Coordinates of C-alpha atoms and ligand atoms in Angstrom, one line a residue:
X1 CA -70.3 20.4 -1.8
X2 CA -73.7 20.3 0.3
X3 CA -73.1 19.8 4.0
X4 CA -74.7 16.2 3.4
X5 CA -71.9 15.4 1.0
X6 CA -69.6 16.5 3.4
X7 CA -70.5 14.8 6.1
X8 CA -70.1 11.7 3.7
X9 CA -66.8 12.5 3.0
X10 CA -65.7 13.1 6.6
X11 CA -67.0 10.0 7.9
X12 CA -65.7 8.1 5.3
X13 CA -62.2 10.2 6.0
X14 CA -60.0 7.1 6.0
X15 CA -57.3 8.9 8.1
X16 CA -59.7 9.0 10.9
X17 CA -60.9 5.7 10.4
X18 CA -57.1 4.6 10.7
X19 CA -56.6 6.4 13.4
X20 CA -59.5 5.3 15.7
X21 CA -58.3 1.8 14.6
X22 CA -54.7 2.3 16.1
X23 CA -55.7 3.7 19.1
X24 CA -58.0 1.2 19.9
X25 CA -55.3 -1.3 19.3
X26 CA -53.0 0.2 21.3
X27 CA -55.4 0.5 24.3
X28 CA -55.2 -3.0 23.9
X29 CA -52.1 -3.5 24.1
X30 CA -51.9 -1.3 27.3
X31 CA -49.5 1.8 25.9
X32 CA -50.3 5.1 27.0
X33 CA -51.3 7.9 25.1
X34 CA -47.9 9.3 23.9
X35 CA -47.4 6.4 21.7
X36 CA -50.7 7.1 20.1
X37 CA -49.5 10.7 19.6
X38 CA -46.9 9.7 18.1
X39 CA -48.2 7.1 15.7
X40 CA -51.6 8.9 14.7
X41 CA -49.9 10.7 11.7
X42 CA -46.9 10.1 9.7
X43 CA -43.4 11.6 11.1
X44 CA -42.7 14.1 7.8
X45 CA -45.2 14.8 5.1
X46 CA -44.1 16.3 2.0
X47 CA -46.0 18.1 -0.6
X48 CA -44.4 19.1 -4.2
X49 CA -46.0 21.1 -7.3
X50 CA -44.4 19.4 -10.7
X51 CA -44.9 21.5 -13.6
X52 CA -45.1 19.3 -16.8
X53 CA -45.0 20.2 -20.4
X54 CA -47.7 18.4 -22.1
X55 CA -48.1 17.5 -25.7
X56 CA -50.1 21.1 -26.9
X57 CA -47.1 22.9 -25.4
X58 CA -48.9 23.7 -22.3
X59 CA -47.6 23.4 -18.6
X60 CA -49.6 21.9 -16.1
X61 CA -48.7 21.7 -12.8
X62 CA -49.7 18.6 -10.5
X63 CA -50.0 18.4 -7.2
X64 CA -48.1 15.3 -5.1
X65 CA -47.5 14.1 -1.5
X66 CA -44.9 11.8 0.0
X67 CA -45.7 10.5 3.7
X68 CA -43.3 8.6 5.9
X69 CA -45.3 7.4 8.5
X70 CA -42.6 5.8 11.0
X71 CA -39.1 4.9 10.5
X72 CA -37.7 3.5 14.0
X73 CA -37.6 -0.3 12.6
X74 CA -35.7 0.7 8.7
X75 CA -36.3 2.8 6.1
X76 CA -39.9 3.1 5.1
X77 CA -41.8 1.6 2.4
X78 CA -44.6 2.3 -0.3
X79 CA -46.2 2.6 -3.3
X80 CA -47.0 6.0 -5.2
X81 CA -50.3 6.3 -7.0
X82 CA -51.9 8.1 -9.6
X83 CA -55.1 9.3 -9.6
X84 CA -57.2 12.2 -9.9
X85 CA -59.0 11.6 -6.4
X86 CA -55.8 11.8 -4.5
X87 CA -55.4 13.5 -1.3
X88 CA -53.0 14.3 1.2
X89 CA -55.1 12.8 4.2
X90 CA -55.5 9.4 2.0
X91 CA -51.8 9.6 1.4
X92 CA -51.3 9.5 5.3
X93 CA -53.1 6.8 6.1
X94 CA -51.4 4.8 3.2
X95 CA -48.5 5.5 4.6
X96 CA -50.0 4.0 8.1
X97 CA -51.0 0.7 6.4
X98 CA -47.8 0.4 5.1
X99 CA -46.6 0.8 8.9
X100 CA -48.7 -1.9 9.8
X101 CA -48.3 -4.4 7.0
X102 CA -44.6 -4.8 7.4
X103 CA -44.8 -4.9 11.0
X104 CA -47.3 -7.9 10.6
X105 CA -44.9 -9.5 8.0
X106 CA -41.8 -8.8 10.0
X107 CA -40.0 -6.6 7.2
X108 CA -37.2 -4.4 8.5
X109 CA -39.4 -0.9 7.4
X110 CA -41.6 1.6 8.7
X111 CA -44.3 2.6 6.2
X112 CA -44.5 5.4 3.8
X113 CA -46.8 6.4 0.5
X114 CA -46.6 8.6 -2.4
X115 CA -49.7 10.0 -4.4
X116 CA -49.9 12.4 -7.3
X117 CA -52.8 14.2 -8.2
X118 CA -53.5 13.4 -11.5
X119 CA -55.4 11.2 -14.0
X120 CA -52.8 9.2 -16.2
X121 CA -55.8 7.5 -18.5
X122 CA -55.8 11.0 -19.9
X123 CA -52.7 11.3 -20.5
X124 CA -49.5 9.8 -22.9
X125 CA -46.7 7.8 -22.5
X126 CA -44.8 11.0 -23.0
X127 CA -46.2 13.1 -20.5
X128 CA -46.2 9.9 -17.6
X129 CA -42.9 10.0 -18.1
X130 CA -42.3 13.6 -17.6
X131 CA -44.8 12.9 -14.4
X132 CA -42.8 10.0 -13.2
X133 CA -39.5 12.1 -13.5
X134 CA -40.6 15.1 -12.0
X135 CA -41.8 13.5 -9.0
X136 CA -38.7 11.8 -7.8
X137 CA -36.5 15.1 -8.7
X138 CA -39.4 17.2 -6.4
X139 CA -39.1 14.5 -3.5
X140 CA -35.2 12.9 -4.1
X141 CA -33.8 14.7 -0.8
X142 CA -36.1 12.4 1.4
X143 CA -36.5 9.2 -0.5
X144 CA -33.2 6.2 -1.1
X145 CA -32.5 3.1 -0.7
X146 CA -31.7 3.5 2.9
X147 CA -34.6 6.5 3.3
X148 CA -37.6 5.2 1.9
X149 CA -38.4 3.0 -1.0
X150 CA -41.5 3.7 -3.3
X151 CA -43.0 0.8 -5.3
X152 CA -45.9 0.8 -7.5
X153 CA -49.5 1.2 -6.8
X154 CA -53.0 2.5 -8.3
X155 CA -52.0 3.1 -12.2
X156 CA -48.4 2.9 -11.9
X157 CA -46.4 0.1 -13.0
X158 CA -43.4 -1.6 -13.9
X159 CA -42.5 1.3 -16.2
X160 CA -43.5 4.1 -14.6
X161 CA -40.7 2.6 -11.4
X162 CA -38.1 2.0 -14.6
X163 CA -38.5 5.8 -15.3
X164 CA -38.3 6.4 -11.7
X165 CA -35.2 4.2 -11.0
X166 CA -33.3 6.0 -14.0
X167 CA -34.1 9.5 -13.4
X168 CA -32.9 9.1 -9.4
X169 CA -29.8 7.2 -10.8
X170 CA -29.3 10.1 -12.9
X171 CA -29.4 12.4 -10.2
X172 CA -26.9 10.2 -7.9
X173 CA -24.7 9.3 -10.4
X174 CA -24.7 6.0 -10.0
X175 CA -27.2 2.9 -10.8
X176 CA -29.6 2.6 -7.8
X177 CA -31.7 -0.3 -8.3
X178 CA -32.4 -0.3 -4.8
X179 CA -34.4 2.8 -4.6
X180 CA -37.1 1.7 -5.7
X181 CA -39.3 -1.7 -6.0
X182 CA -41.5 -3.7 -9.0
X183 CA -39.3 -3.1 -11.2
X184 CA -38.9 -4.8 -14.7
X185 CA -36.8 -8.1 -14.3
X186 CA -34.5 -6.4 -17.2
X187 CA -33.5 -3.6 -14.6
X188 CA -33.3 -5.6 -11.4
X189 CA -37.2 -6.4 -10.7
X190 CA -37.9 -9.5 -8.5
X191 CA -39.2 -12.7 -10.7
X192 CA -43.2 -12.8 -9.0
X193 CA -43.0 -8.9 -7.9
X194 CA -46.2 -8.3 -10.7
X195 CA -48.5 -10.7 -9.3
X196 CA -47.3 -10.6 -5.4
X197 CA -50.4 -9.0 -4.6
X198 CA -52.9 -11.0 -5.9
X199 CA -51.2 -14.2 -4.8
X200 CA -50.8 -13.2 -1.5
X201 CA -54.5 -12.5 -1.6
X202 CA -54.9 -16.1 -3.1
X203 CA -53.4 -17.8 -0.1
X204 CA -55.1 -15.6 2.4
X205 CA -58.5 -16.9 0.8
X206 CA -56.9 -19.9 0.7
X207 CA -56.2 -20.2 4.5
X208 CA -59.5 -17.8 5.4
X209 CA -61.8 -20.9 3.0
X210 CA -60.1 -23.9 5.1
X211 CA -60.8 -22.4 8.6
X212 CA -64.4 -21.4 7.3
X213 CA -64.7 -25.2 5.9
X214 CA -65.5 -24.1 2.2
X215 CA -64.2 -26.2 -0.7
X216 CA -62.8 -23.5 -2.5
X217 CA -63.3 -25.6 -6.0
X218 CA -66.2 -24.7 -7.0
X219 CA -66.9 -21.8 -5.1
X220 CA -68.2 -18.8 -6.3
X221 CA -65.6 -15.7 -6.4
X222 CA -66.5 -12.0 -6.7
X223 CA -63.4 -9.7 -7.6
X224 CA -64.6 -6.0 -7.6
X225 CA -61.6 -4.0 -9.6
X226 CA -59.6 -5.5 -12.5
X227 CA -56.2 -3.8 -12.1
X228 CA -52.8 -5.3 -10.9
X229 CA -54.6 -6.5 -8.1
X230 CA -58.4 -7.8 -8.8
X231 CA -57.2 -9.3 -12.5
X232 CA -54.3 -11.8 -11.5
X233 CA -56.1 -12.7 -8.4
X234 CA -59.3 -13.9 -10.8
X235 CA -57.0 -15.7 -12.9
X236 CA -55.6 -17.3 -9.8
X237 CA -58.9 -18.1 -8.7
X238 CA -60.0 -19.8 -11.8
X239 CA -57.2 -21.6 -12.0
X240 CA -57.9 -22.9 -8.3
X241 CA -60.9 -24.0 -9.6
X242 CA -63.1 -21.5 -8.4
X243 CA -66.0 -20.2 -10.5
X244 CA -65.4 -16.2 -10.7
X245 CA -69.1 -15.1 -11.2
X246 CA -68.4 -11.2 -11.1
X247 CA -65.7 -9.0 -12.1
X248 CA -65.8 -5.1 -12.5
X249 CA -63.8 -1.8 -13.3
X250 CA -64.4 1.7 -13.1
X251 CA -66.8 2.0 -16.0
X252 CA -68.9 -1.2 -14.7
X253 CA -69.4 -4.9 -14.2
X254 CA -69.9 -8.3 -15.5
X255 CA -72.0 -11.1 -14.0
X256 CA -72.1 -14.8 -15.3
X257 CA -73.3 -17.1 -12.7
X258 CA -72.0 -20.0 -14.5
X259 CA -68.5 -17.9 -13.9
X260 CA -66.7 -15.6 -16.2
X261 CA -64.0 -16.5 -19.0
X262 CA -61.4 -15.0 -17.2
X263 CA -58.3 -15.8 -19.7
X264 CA -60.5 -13.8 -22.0
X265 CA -61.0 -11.1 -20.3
X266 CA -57.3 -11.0 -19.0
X267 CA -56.3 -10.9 -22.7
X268 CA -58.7 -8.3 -23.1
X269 CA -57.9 -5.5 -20.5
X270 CA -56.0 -2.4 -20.9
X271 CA -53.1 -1.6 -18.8
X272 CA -55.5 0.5 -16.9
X273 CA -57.6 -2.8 -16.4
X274 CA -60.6 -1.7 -18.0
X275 CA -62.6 -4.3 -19.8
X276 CA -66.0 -4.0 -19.4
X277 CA -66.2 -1.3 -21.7
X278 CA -66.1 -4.2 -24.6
X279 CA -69.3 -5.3 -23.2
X280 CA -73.5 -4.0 -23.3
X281 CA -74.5 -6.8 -20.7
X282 CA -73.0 -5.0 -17.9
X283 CA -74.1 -4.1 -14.0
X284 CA -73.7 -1.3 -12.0
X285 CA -70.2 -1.9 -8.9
X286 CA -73.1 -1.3 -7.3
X287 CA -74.9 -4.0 -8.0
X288 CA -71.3 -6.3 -8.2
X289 CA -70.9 -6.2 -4.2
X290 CA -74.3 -7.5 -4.0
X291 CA -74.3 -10.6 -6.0
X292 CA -74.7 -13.9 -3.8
X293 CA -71.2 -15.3 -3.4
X294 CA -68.9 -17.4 -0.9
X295 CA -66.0 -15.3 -1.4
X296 CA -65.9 -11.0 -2.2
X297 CA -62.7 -9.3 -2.9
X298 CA -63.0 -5.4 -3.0
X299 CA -59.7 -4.9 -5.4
X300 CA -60.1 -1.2 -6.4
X301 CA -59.7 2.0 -4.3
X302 CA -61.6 2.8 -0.9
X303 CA -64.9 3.1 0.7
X304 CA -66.5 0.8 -1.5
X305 CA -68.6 -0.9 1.5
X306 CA -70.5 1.2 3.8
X307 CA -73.3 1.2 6.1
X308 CA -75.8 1.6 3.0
X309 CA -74.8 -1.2 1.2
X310 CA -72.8 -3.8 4.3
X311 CA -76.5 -4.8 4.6
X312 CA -77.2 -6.6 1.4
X313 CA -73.7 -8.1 1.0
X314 CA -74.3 -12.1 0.6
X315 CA -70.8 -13.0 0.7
X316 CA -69.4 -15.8 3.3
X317 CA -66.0 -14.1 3.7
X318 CA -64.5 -10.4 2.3
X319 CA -61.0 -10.6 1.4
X320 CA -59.9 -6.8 1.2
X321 CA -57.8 -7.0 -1.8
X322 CA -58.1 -2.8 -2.0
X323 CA -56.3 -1.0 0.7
X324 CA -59.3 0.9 3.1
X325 CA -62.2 -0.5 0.7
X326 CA -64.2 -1.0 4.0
X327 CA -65.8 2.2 6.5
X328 CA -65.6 1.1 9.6
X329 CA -69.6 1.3 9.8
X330 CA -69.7 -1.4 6.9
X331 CA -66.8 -3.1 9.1
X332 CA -68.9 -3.0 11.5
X333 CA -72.1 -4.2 10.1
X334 CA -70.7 -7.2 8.3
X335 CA -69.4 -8.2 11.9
X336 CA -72.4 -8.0 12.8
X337 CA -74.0 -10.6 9.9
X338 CA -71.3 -13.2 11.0
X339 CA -69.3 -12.3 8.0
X340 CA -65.4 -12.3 7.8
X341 CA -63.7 -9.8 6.9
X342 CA -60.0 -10.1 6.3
X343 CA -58.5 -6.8 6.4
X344 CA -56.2 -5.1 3.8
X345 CA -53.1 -4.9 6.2
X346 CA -52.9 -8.9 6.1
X347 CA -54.7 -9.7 2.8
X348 CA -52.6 -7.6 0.2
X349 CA -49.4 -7.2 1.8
X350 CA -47.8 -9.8 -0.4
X351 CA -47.0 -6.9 -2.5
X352 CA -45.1 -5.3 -0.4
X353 CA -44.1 -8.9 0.8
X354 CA -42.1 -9.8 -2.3
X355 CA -41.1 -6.1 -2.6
X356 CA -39.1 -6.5 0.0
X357 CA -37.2 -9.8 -1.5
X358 CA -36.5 -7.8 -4.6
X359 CA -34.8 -5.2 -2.5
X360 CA -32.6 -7.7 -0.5
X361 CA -31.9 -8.9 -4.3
X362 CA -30.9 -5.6 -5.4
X363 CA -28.4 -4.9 -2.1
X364 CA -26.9 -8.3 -2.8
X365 CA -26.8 -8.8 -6.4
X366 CA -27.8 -12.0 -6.4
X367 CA -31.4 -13.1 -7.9
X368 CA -33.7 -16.1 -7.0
X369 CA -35.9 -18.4 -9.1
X370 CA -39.6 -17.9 -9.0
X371 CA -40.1 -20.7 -6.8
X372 CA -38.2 -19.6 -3.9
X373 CA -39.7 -16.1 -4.0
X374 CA -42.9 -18.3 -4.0
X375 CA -42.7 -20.7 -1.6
X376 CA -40.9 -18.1 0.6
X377 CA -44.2 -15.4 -0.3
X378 CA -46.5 -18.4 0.8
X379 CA -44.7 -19.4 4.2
X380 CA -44.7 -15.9 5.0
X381 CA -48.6 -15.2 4.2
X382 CA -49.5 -18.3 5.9
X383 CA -47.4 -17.5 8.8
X384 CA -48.6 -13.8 9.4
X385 CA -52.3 -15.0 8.1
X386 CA -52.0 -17.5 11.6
X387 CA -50.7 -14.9 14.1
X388 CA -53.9 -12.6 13.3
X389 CA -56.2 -14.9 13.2
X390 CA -55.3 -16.8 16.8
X391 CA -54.6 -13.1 17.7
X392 CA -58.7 -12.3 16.8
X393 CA -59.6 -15.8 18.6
X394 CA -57.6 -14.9 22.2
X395 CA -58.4 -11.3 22.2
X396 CA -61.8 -11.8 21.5
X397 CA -61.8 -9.0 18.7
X398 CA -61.9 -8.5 15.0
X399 CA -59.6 -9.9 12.0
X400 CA -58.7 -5.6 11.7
X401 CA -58.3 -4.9 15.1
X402 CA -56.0 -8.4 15.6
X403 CA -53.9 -7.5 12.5
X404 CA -53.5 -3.4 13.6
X405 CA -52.3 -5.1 17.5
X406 CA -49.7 -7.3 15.6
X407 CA -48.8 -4.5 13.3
X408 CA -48.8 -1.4 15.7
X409 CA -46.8 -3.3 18.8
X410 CA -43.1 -3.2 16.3
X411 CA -43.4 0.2 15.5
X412 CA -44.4 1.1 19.1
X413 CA -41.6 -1.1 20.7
X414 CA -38.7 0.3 18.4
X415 CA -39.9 3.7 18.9
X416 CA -39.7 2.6 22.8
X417 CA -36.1 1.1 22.1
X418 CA -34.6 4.1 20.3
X419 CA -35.6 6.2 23.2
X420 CA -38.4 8.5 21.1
X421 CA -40.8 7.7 23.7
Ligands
LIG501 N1 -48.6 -0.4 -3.3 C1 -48.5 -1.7 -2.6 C2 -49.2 -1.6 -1.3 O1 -50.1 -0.9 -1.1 C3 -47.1 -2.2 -2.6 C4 -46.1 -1.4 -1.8 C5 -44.7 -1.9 -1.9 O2 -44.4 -2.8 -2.6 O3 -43.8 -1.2 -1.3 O4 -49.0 -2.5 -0.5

């Protein structure tokens, strides 16, 4: 790495990023130091080594974290990833966002985050499985249903939790739906859990559109990332009435100004949500978050808008689909232009949102229709969507800064309550 690189990759070091963010908010909110001290970094990091037996008969061992962040209000709560750019520091401030989402959404956790080094494209249905199981036997003494409940997040899915959920059960000896969350509806997954995400990104740009006064039929859409996330929420789009113009994955990007046949290319895409490998008339991501457009959701990993290219973004409002897909230089720049910017911790915590309604499902037994996790997923978006955005209007700051105050101020007030600080 030259030291130019490596001043990139500090400055763009989302822990830091985080962290400036939360102290900032809690200056705000007038509480000394000691709670910043105590919030700045998870409260227990783990780090395992998983040997796994691949297909040639070889053993590779992967590297994985687990961070809980803070559990004063409940257990905590939060996806694990795969992916070969995993690291511990990106795992901790995860873990953070999770902190913040479900105190801006009033859930009864504290966050937490899982990642495992590792690049499952490359890999078979065998040896995820093997992956998926060693994980939870490396981290079982920390994580349950009362502890802290993992979910799904960059390629992992439905299955990968179903391996998950069996092999803890295994090691309890008895059926544990309840450790863990986006489960297939056969094995006690909430109805709505798959596309939670992207609808709650949906009615954020639904409520972010009205107060900007755009007519969101019609409008042109850019959705940069075509996984869980960046796929359903173009289908929603499109069927909104919006024209998606630009979609993208991590091999490249499609433009159609007259908007994209998005039922196609939903049809189309792997598991892994690559599509535009099907295609020669593709763009550069690059050139994706440039395109002129009222409405551009960054749905793929972090640090995709930065100082070098904030400046050249024509869209009317950002919709952080992503979780960190913003530095806080780009942040900052597109404040500048007069462009919103709805941050992660609001925009895409209707996955965690509806994670939460599957668990209460699992504790009780008892399962609701699609419709009331629905309606109860858009009260809720709505609901936390309004606090931040009269909290940016009275404080004078920021749509990120507003939603880390709302977030931050539970986690620091149980903390108080339980007498950590
Ligand atoms: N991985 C998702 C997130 O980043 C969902 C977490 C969950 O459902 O617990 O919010």
């Amino acid at each position: 790495m030259t030291t130019s690189q490596k001043g990139l990759a500090e400055t763009n070091d989302v822990l830091k990023s985080t962290q400036a963010v939360i102290r900032t908010a809690l200056e705000k909110l007038g509480y000394p130091e000691e709670v910043y001290e105590l919030l700045k970094e998870p409260l227990r990091t783990l780090t395992v080594r998983i040997p796994v037996k691949m297909d040639d008969g070889s053993v590779k061992v992967f590297t994985g974290y687990r961070a809980q962040h803070n559990d004063a209000v409940g257990p905590t709560k939060g996806g694990i990833r795969f992916h070969p750019e995993v690291t511990e520091n990106e795992v901790k401030a995860l873990s953070i966002w999770m902190s913040l989402k479900c105190g801006i959404f009033d859930l009864p956790y504290g966050g937490g985050k899982g990642g495992v080094i590792a690049d499952p494209r490359n890999m078979s249905f065998r040896e995820i499985e093997a992956l998926s199981r060693g994980y939870i036997r490396a981290i079982s003494q920390i994580v349950g249903p009362a502890k802290d409940v993992p979910a799904p997040d960059v390629f992992t899915d439905g299955q990968t939790m179903a391996w998950m959920m069996d092999e803890y059960s295994k090691m309890k000896e008895h059926n544990a739906p309840g450790f863990i969350t986006g489960k297939p509806i056969m094995l006690g997954g909430s109805l709505g859990r798959v596309t939670a995400t992207s609808k709650g990104v949906a009615i954020v740009i639904r409520e972010a559109a009205k107060k900007q006064e755009i007519e969101l039929k019609g409008s042109k859409v850019v959705v940069q990332g075509f996984g869980n996330v960046g796929s359903y929420l173009a289908k929603f789009m499109h069927d909104m009435g919006a024209k998606v113009i630009g979609i993208s994955d991590a091999y490249g990007a499609l433009h159609d100004p007259n908007g994209l046949d998005i039922p196609y290319l939903l049809e189309r895409r792997d598991s892994f949500g690559t599509v535009t490998k099907l295609f020669t008339n593709t763009i550069t991501n690059k050139e994706l978050l440039e395109i002129e457009c009222d409405i551009l959701v960054p749905a793929a990993l972090e640090n995709q808008i930065t100082e070098e290219n904030a400046p050249f973004i024509k869209a009317k409002i950002v919709v952080e689909g992503a979780n960190g897909p913003t530095t806080p230089e780009g942040s900052r720049i597109l404040d500048e232009r007069g462009i919103t910017v709805v941050p992660d911790v609001l925009a895409n915590a209707g996955g965690v949102t509806v994670s939460y309604f599957e668990w209460v499902q699992n504790n009780q037994g008892y399962y609701w229709s699609e419709e009331e996790v629905e309606r109860k997923l858009d009260a809720m978006m709505v609901k936390s969507f309004n606090e931040v955005y009269e909290t940016a209007n009275s404080r004078r700051v920021d749509m990120r800064l507003a939603a880390y105050m709302v977030g931050v101020r539970r986690m620091a007030e149980a903390s108080r309550l339980r007498g950590w600080i």
